CSV table of C-alpha atoms in Angstrom, one decimal:
chain,number,residue,atom,x,y,z
U,1,MET,CA,17.9,-75.7,14.4
U,2,PHE,CA,15.4,-76.1,17.7
U,3,SER,CA,17.2,-73.4,19.6
U,4,ILE,CA,16.7,-70.9,15.9
U,5,ILE,CA,12.8,-71.5,16.7
U,6,VAL,CA,13.3,-71.4,20.4
U,7,ARG,CA,15.3,-68.0,19.2
U,8,LYS,CA,11.9,-66.9,16.9
U,9,THR,CA,9.2,-68.0,18.9
U,10,ALA,CA,10.9,-65.8,21.1
U,11,LEU,CA,11.4,-63.2,19.7
U,12,PHE,CA,7.5,-63.8,18.5
U,13,VAL,CA,6.4,-63.3,21.6
U,14,LEU,CA,8.5,-60.5,22.2
U,15,THR,CA,7.0,-58.3,19.5
U,16,ILE,CA,3.9,-59.3,19.8
U,17,ALA,CA,3.8,-58.4,23.7
U,18,THR,CA,5.5,-55.3,22.8
U,19,LEU,CA,2.5,-54.1,20.1
U,20,LEU,CA,0.1,-54.9,23.4
U,21,SER,CA,2.1,-53.2,25.7
U,22,ALA,CA,2.4,-49.6,22.7
U,23,CYS,CA,-1.3,-50.3,22.3
U,24,ALA,CA,-2.8,-49.8,25.8
U,25,VAL,CA,-1.0,-47.1,26.3
U,26,CYS,CA,-2.3,-45.2,23.2
U,27,GLN,CA,-5.3,-46.3,24.3
U,28,ASP,CA,-4.1,-45.3,28.3
U,29,ASN,CA,-3.6,-41.3,25.5
U,30,LYS,CA,-6.6,-41.2,24.1
U,31,LEU,CA,-8.4,-38.5,25.3
U,32,ASP,CA,-11.9,-39.1,26.6
U,33,ALA,CA,-14.3,-37.1,24.3
U,34,SER,CA,-16.9,-35.7,27.1
U,35,ALA,CA,-13.5,-35.1,29.4
U,36,VAL,CA,-12.9,-33.0,26.3
U,37,LYS,CA,-15.3,-31.6,25.6
U,38,PRO,CA,-16.1,-28.2,27.9
U,39,PHE,CA,-12.6,-27.2,27.4
U,40,LEU,CA,-13.5,-26.8,23.0
U,41,GLY,CA,-13.5,-24.0,20.3
U,42,PRO,CA,-12.4,-20.4,21.5
U,43,TRP,CA,-11.8,-19.0,24.1
U,44,ASP,CA,-11.0,-15.1,25.4
U,45,LEU,CA,-8.4,-14.4,27.4
U,46,THR,CA,-7.2,-11.7,29.7
U,47,LEU,CA,-2.7,-12.7,31.1
U,48,LYS,CA,-2.5,-10.3,34.3
U,49,ALA,CA,0.6,-9.0,34.8
U,50,PRO,CA,1.9,-6.8,37.1
U,51,ASP,CA,1.4,-3.8,35.6
U,52,ARG,CA,-1.4,-5.1,33.3
U,53,GLU,CA,-2.9,-6.5,31.5
U,54,TYR,CA,-2.8,-7.9,28.2
U,55,PRO,CA,-5.5,-9.7,26.2
U,56,SER,CA,-5.0,-13.1,24.3
U,57,TRP,CA,-7.6,-15.7,22.1
U,58,LEU,CA,-7.3,-19.7,22.3
U,59,GLU,CA,-9.0,-22.4,20.0
U,60,LEU,CA,-8.5,-25.5,21.5
U,61,ARG,CA,-9.4,-28.9,18.9
U,62,LEU,CA,-10.0,-32.4,18.9
U,63,GLU,CA,-8.6,-33.9,15.4
U,64,GLU,CA,-11.0,-37.0,14.6
U,65,ASN,CA,-7.3,-38.6,15.3
U,66,GLY,CA,-8.1,-37.9,19.4
U,67,LYS,CA,-5.4,-35.2,19.3
U,68,LEU,CA,-6.0,-32.0,20.6
U,69,THR,CA,-4.4,-29.1,18.9
U,70,ALA,CA,-5.1,-25.8,19.6
U,71,GLN,CA,-4.0,-22.5,17.8
U,72,MET,CA,-4.3,-18.7,20.2
U,73,VAL,CA,-2.7,-15.4,20.0
U,74,GLY,CA,-0.2,-14.1,22.2
U,75,ARG,CA,0.5,-11.1,23.2
U,76,TRP,CA,2.2,-10.2,20.0
U,77,GLY,CA,1.7,-11.3,16.7
U,78,ASN,CA,-0.7,-13.8,14.1
U,79,ALA,CA,-2.7,-16.5,15.6
U,80,ARG,CA,-0.9,-20.1,15.4
U,81,PRO,CA,-0.4,-23.3,16.1
U,82,LEU,CA,1.1,-24.3,19.9
U,83,PRO,CA,3.3,-26.9,19.8
U,84,LYS,CA,2.2,-28.0,23.4
U,85,VAL,CA,-0.7,-29.4,24.7
U,86,GLU,CA,-2.3,-31.1,27.0
U,87,LEU,CA,-5.4,-32.5,28.8
U,88,THR,CA,-5.3,-34.5,32.3
U,89,GLU,CA,-7.4,-35.5,34.2
U,90,GLY,CA,-9.2,-32.0,34.0
U,91,ARG,CA,-6.2,-29.6,33.4
U,92,LEU,CA,-5.0,-28.2,30.4
U,93,THR,CA,-1.8,-27.2,29.6
U,94,PHE,CA,0.0,-25.5,27.2
U,95,VAL,CA,3.4,-23.5,25.2
U,96,SER,CA,3.3,-20.5,23.9
U,97,PRO,CA,6.8,-20.1,22.2
U,98,LYS,CA,9.1,-17.7,22.9
U,99,GLU,CA,9.4,-16.8,19.2
U,100,GLN,CA,5.3,-15.7,19.3
U,101,GLU,CA,5.0,-13.5,23.0
U,102,ASP,CA,9.0,-12.5,21.5
U,103,SER,CA,11.0,-12.9,24.3
U,104,LYS,CA,13.5,-15.5,25.9
U,105,SER,CA,11.1,-18.5,26.5
U,106,ASP,CA,8.4,-19.9,26.4
U,107,MET,CA,5.0,-19.1,28.4
U,108,VAL,CA,3.3,-21.7,29.8
U,109,PHE,CA,0.2,-22.0,30.6
U,110,GLU,CA,-1.1,-23.9,32.9
U,111,GLY,CA,-5.2,-24.3,33.6
U,112,LYS,CA,-8.8,-25.8,35.7
U,113,LEU,CA,-11.8,-25.4,34.2
U,114,VAL,CA,-14.0,-24.2,36.3
U,115,GLY,CA,-17.9,-23.7,36.0
U,116,GLU,CA,-18.1,-21.9,32.6
U,117,THR,CA,-14.6,-20.0,33.6
U,118,LEU,CA,-10.4,-20.9,32.6
U,119,SER,CA,-8.1,-19.8,35.1
U,120,GLY,CA,-4.6,-20.9,35.6
U,121,SER,CA,-1.3,-19.2,36.7
U,122,VAL,CA,1.4,-18.7,33.1
U,123,ALA,CA,5.8,-18.7,33.5
U,124,ALA,CA,6.4,-15.4,32.6
U,125,PRO,CA,9.4,-14.5,30.6
U,126,ASP,CA,10.5,-13.2,33.4
U,127,GLY,CA,10.8,-15.7,35.1
U,128,THR,CA,8.0,-14.6,37.1
U,129,SER,CA,4.2,-16.5,37.9
U,130,TRP,CA,1.4,-14.4,35.9
U,131,SER,CA,-2.4,-15.5,36.5
U,132,TRP,CA,-4.9,-16.0,33.5
U,133,THR,CA,-8.2,-16.5,33.1
U,134,GLY,CA,-10.3,-17.3,29.9
U,135,LYS,CA,-13.7,-16.7,28.8
U,136,ARG,CA,-16.2,-18.6,26.2
U,137,ALA,CA,-16.1,-16.2,23.3
U,138,PRO,CA,-20.6,-15.5,22.1
U,139,ALA,CA,-21.1,-16.4,19.2
U,140,LEU,CA,-21.7,-12.9,18.3
U,141,ILE,CA,-24.9,-14.1,15.8
U,142,GLU,CA,-27.0,-11.4,14.4
U,143,THR,CA,-30.5,-12.6,13.8
U,144,LYS,CA,-31.6,-10.5,11.1
U,145,ALA,CA,-29.9,-7.3,9.1
U,146,PRO,CA,-29.2,-4.1,10.8
U,147,ALA,CA,-31.3,-0.1,10.5
U,148,TRP,CA,-28.4,2.0,10.4
U,149,GLY,CA,-28.2,5.4,11.6
U,150,LYS,CA,-27.4,8.3,11.3
U,151,ALA,CA,-23.8,8.6,10.0
U,152,ILE,CA,-20.9,10.5,12.2
U,153,GLN,CA,-17.3,11.7,12.0
U,154,LEU,CA,-15.5,11.2,13.8
U,155,PHE,CA,-11.7,13.0,13.0
U,156,ASN,CA,-13.0,16.7,12.6
U,157,GLY,CA,-10.0,17.8,10.4
U,158,LYS,CA,-8.5,20.7,12.6
U,159,ASP,CA,-7.4,19.3,16.0
U,160,LEU,CA,-8.1,15.0,17.6
U,161,SER,CA,-11.2,16.5,19.7
U,162,GLY,CA,-12.7,12.0,20.2
U,163,TRP,CA,-9.3,11.0,20.5
U,164,THR,CA,-6.6,9.5,23.2
U,165,ALA,CA,-3.6,8.6,22.7
U,166,SER,CA,-2.3,5.0,24.7
U,167,ASP,CA,0.3,6.9,25.8
U,168,PRO,CA,-0.6,10.4,27.3
U,169,ALA,CA,3.3,11.5,26.7
U,170,PRO,CA,5.2,10.8,23.7
U,171,THR,CA,8.0,11.0,22.6
U,172,VAL,CA,6.4,10.8,19.1
U,173,ALA,CA,2.8,12.2,18.0
U,174,TRP,CA,0.0,11.7,16.5
U,175,LYS,CA,-0.7,15.4,14.8
U,176,VAL,CA,-3.4,17.6,12.9
U,177,GLU,CA,-1.8,18.2,9.0
U,178,ASN,CA,-3.8,20.2,6.3
U,179,GLY,CA,-7.1,18.1,7.4
U,180,THR,CA,-5.2,15.2,8.0
U,181,LEU,CA,-4.7,12.3,11.4
U,182,VAL,CA,-0.8,11.7,10.9
U,183,SER,CA,1.2,9.5,12.5
U,184,PRO,CA,5.2,9.5,12.1
U,185,GLY,CA,5.6,5.7,13.3
U,186,HIS,CA,6.6,4.2,16.8
U,187,GLY,CA,4.7,6.2,18.8
U,188,PRO,CA,1.3,5.3,20.1
U,189,GLU,CA,-2.3,4.0,19.8
U,190,LEU,CA,-4.8,7.0,19.2
U,191,ILE,CA,-7.6,5.5,20.1
U,192,SER,CA,-11.8,6.8,19.4
U,193,ASP,CA,-13.7,8.4,22.5
U,194,ALA,CA,-17.2,6.4,21.1
U,195,LYS,CA,-17.4,3.2,21.3
U,196,PHE,CA,-19.5,1.0,19.0
U,197,GLU,CA,-21.4,-2.4,18.6
U,198,ASP,CA,-22.0,-3.1,14.7
U,199,PHE,CA,-21.3,-0.8,12.0
U,200,LYS,CA,-20.1,0.7,8.4
U,201,LEU,CA,-17.0,2.3,8.2
U,202,HIS,CA,-15.7,5.0,6.2
U,203,VAL,CA,-11.6,5.7,6.5
U,204,GLU,CA,-8.9,6.9,3.7
U,205,PHE,CA,-5.6,6.3,4.5
U,206,ASN,CA,-1.9,6.7,2.7
U,207,CYS,CA,0.9,4.7,3.6
U,208,ALA,CA,4.8,5.6,2.7
U,209,PRO,CA,6.7,2.9,1.9
U,210,GLY,CA,8.0,0.4,4.3
U,211,SER,CA,5.1,2.1,6.8
U,212,ASN,CA,2.7,-0.4,8.5
U,213,SER,CA,-0.3,0.4,10.4
U,214,GLY,CA,-3.7,-0.5,11.0
U,215,VAL,CA,-7.6,0.4,11.8
U,216,TYR,CA,-8.5,-1.4,15.1
U,217,LEU,CA,-12.7,-2.6,14.7
U,218,ARG,CA,-13.5,-2.3,18.2
U,219,GLY,CA,-10.1,-1.7,19.5
U,220,ARG,CA,-10.0,-5.5,18.2
U,221,TYR,CA,-10.0,-6.5,14.6
U,222,GLU,CA,-7.3,-5.2,13.0
U,223,LEU,CA,-7.5,-4.5,9.6
U,224,GLN,CA,-4.4,-4.4,7.9
U,225,ILE,CA,-2.7,-1.1,6.3
U,226,GLU,CA,1.5,-2.1,5.1
U,227,ASP,CA,4.1,-1.0,2.4
U,228,ASP,CA,6.3,-3.5,3.2
U,229,PRO,CA,9.6,-4.1,0.8
U,230,GLU,CA,9.0,-8.0,2.8
U,231,PRO,CA,5.0,-9.5,2.7
U,232,GLU,CA,4.4,-11.9,5.1
U,233,GLY,CA,1.1,-13.6,4.3
U,234,PRO,CA,-1.7,-13.1,2.7
U,235,THR,CA,-3.0,-12.4,6.3
U,236,MET,CA,-0.6,-10.0,7.3
U,237,ARG,CA,-1.6,-7.9,4.0
U,238,THR,CA,-3.1,-4.3,3.3
U,239,GLY,CA,-7.0,-5.6,3.0
U,240,GLY,CA,-6.6,-8.8,6.0
U,241,ILE,CA,-8.1,-9.5,9.3
U,242,TYR,CA,-4.3,-9.9,10.1
U,243,GLY,CA,-3.6,-13.4,11.1
U,244,PHE,CA,-7.5,-14.9,9.9
U,245,LEU,CA,-9.0,-13.3,7.2
U,246,ALA,CA,-7.2,-12.8,3.9
U,247,PRO,CA,-7.8,-10.1,1.0
U,248,SER,CA,-9.4,-11.7,-2.2
U,249,PRO,CA,-8.4,-10.1,-4.9
U,250,GLU,CA,-5.5,-8.6,-3.2
U,251,GLN,CA,-4.8,-5.3,-3.9
U,252,PRO,CA,-2.1,-3.7,-6.0
U,253,ARG,CA,0.3,-1.5,-3.5
U,254,ARG,CA,-0.1,1.6,-3.5
U,255,PRO,CA,2.6,3.6,-0.8
U,256,GLY,CA,2.2,7.0,-1.1
U,257,VAL,CA,-1.1,7.1,-2.3
U,258,TRP,CA,-5.1,7.5,-0.9
U,259,GLN,CA,-7.3,4.9,-1.0
U,260,THR,CA,-10.6,4.6,0.9
U,261,TYR,CA,-11.9,1.5,3.0
U,262,ASP,CA,-15.4,0.9,3.5
U,263,ILE,CA,-16.4,-1.8,6.0
U,264,THR,CA,-19.0,-3.5,7.4
U,265,LEU,CA,-19.2,-5.3,11.0
U,266,VAL,CA,-22.1,-6.6,12.2
U,267,GLY,CA,-21.0,-9.3,14.9
U,268,ARG,CA,-17.9,-11.1,14.0
U,269,MET,CA,-18.9,-10.9,10.1
U,270,VAL,CA,-17.1,-8.3,8.3
U,271,THR,CA,-17.1,-6.9,4.7
U,272,VAL,CA,-14.2,-5.1,3.3
U,273,MET,CA,-14.2,-3.0,0.2
U,274,GLN,CA,-10.7,-1.7,-0.7
U,275,ASN,CA,-10.7,1.5,-3.3
U,276,GLY,CA,-14.6,0.4,-4.8
U,277,GLN,CA,-13.6,-3.4,-4.5
U,278,THR,CA,-15.0,-5.3,-2.6
U,279,ILE,CA,-11.9,-8.5,-1.3
U,280,ILE,CA,-13.3,-9.3,2.0
U,281,ASP,CA,-17.4,-10.8,2.0
U,282,LYS,CA,-19.5,-11.3,4.6
U,283,GLN,CA,-17.0,-13.5,6.8
U,284,GLU,CA,-16.6,-14.5,10.1
U,285,ILE,CA,-13.3,-13.0,12.2
U,286,PRO,CA,-12.3,-16.3,14.4
U,287,GLY,CA,-11.4,-14.2,17.6
U,288,ILE,CA,-8.9,-10.7,18.3
U,289,THR,CA,-5.8,-10.1,17.1
U,290,GLY,CA,-2.7,-9.5,18.0
U,291,GLY,CA,-2.4,-5.8,19.7
U,292,ALA,CA,-6.1,-5.3,20.8
U,293,LEU,CA,-7.1,-3.0,23.2
U,294,ASP,CA,-9.2,-5.9,25.4
U,295,SER,CA,-9.9,-9.5,24.7
U,296,HIS,CA,-13.5,-8.6,25.6
U,297,GLU,CA,-15.5,-9.5,22.7
U,298,ALA,CA,-19.3,-9.2,23.9
U,299,LEU,CA,-18.6,-4.9,24.6
U,300,PRO,CA,-19.3,-2.5,22.1
U,301,GLY,CA,-14.9,-1.6,21.7
U,302,PRO,CA,-13.2,1.8,20.0
U,303,ILE,CA,-12.2,2.0,16.4
U,304,TYR,CA,-8.1,2.9,16.9
U,305,LEU,CA,-5.9,3.3,14.3
U,306,GLN,CA,-2.1,1.6,15.1
U,307,GLY,CA,0.2,3.7,15.3
U,308,SER,CA,3.0,1.6,17.2
U,309,GLU,CA,4.3,0.3,13.9
U,310,ALA,CA,7.1,2.0,11.4
U,311,GLY,CA,6.8,4.5,9.5
U,312,HIS,CA,4.5,7.8,8.3
U,313,VAL,CA,0.7,7.1,8.1
U,314,ALA,CA,-1.7,9.5,7.2
U,315,PHE,CA,-5.3,9.3,7.7
U,316,ARG,CA,-9.1,10.8,6.7
U,317,ASN,CA,-12.5,11.2,6.3
U,318,ILE,CA,-12.8,8.8,9.0
U,319,VAL,CA,-17.0,8.3,9.1
U,320,ILE,CA,-19.0,5.4,10.7
U,321,THR,CA,-22.4,4.9,11.1
U,322,PRO,CA,-24.0,3.0,13.6
U,323,ALA,CA,-26.6,0.6,13.4
U,324,LYS,CA,-29.7,1.0,15.0
U,325,LYS,CA,-30.4,-0.4,17.9
């Protein structure tokens, strides 16, 4: 009996010691709120590869349980939660999964905050090391309603004057047919030469069955156009700000039929009307979407029409009304 009591007592003491040790580890791993606070919020990232720069976006959050979490728009695709994010002695580490980056390996980011700039290195998919920087995303808050200027025809219905293709020598090219801009698919993006801050934009589009395209606002925020037989989530469907905002109500698919978008963008606040019905009403766009031209959100940007995805898409009557400065 005595030996049983001793064994039970020893087991009890061991259990208590283990729990105390675990609690100590929890305390050690709990992030110091004052240390993590400067890292929190949205960041506009630029990844610097040897041949080009990639825009990206990162948002860091501190949950109620003290855990640091993040979501990211990688080189392509939509915003997704990251499987790993750590902050240790001022060094930030986070991982963008290979599935999101369409690569053979994960991209592992490491960096530090110096002043108002995040900077560091990333293990690239090709095995090399790239540098990256992050600037705190601007709030883009407008305190009063804008006064609107004169309407501008961005497309003259005759040729590509005022537009530049992202690839100067594409294998397939945009063309003008019967007064419409036509993308045959899997070609370059078509980018307006003019850049804009706040504006109202009217555009008419015709999306063939199985096609995919989009209208990029300031060259950074994609308003989706698609007729996908296997649709993804609602934010990736026609009328959505890709990966962030879903249209509500979602309009029925109308492949091969001319439709309209009427968009108002003021700061980050966007309103979208599709075929005369409001589907996004003064909602905030959190950050850039995949395929953005850059991550410099504080600057004016162009309108660009996506041509790199599949299928035949046509545009006409592209009219923009900028806000008066």
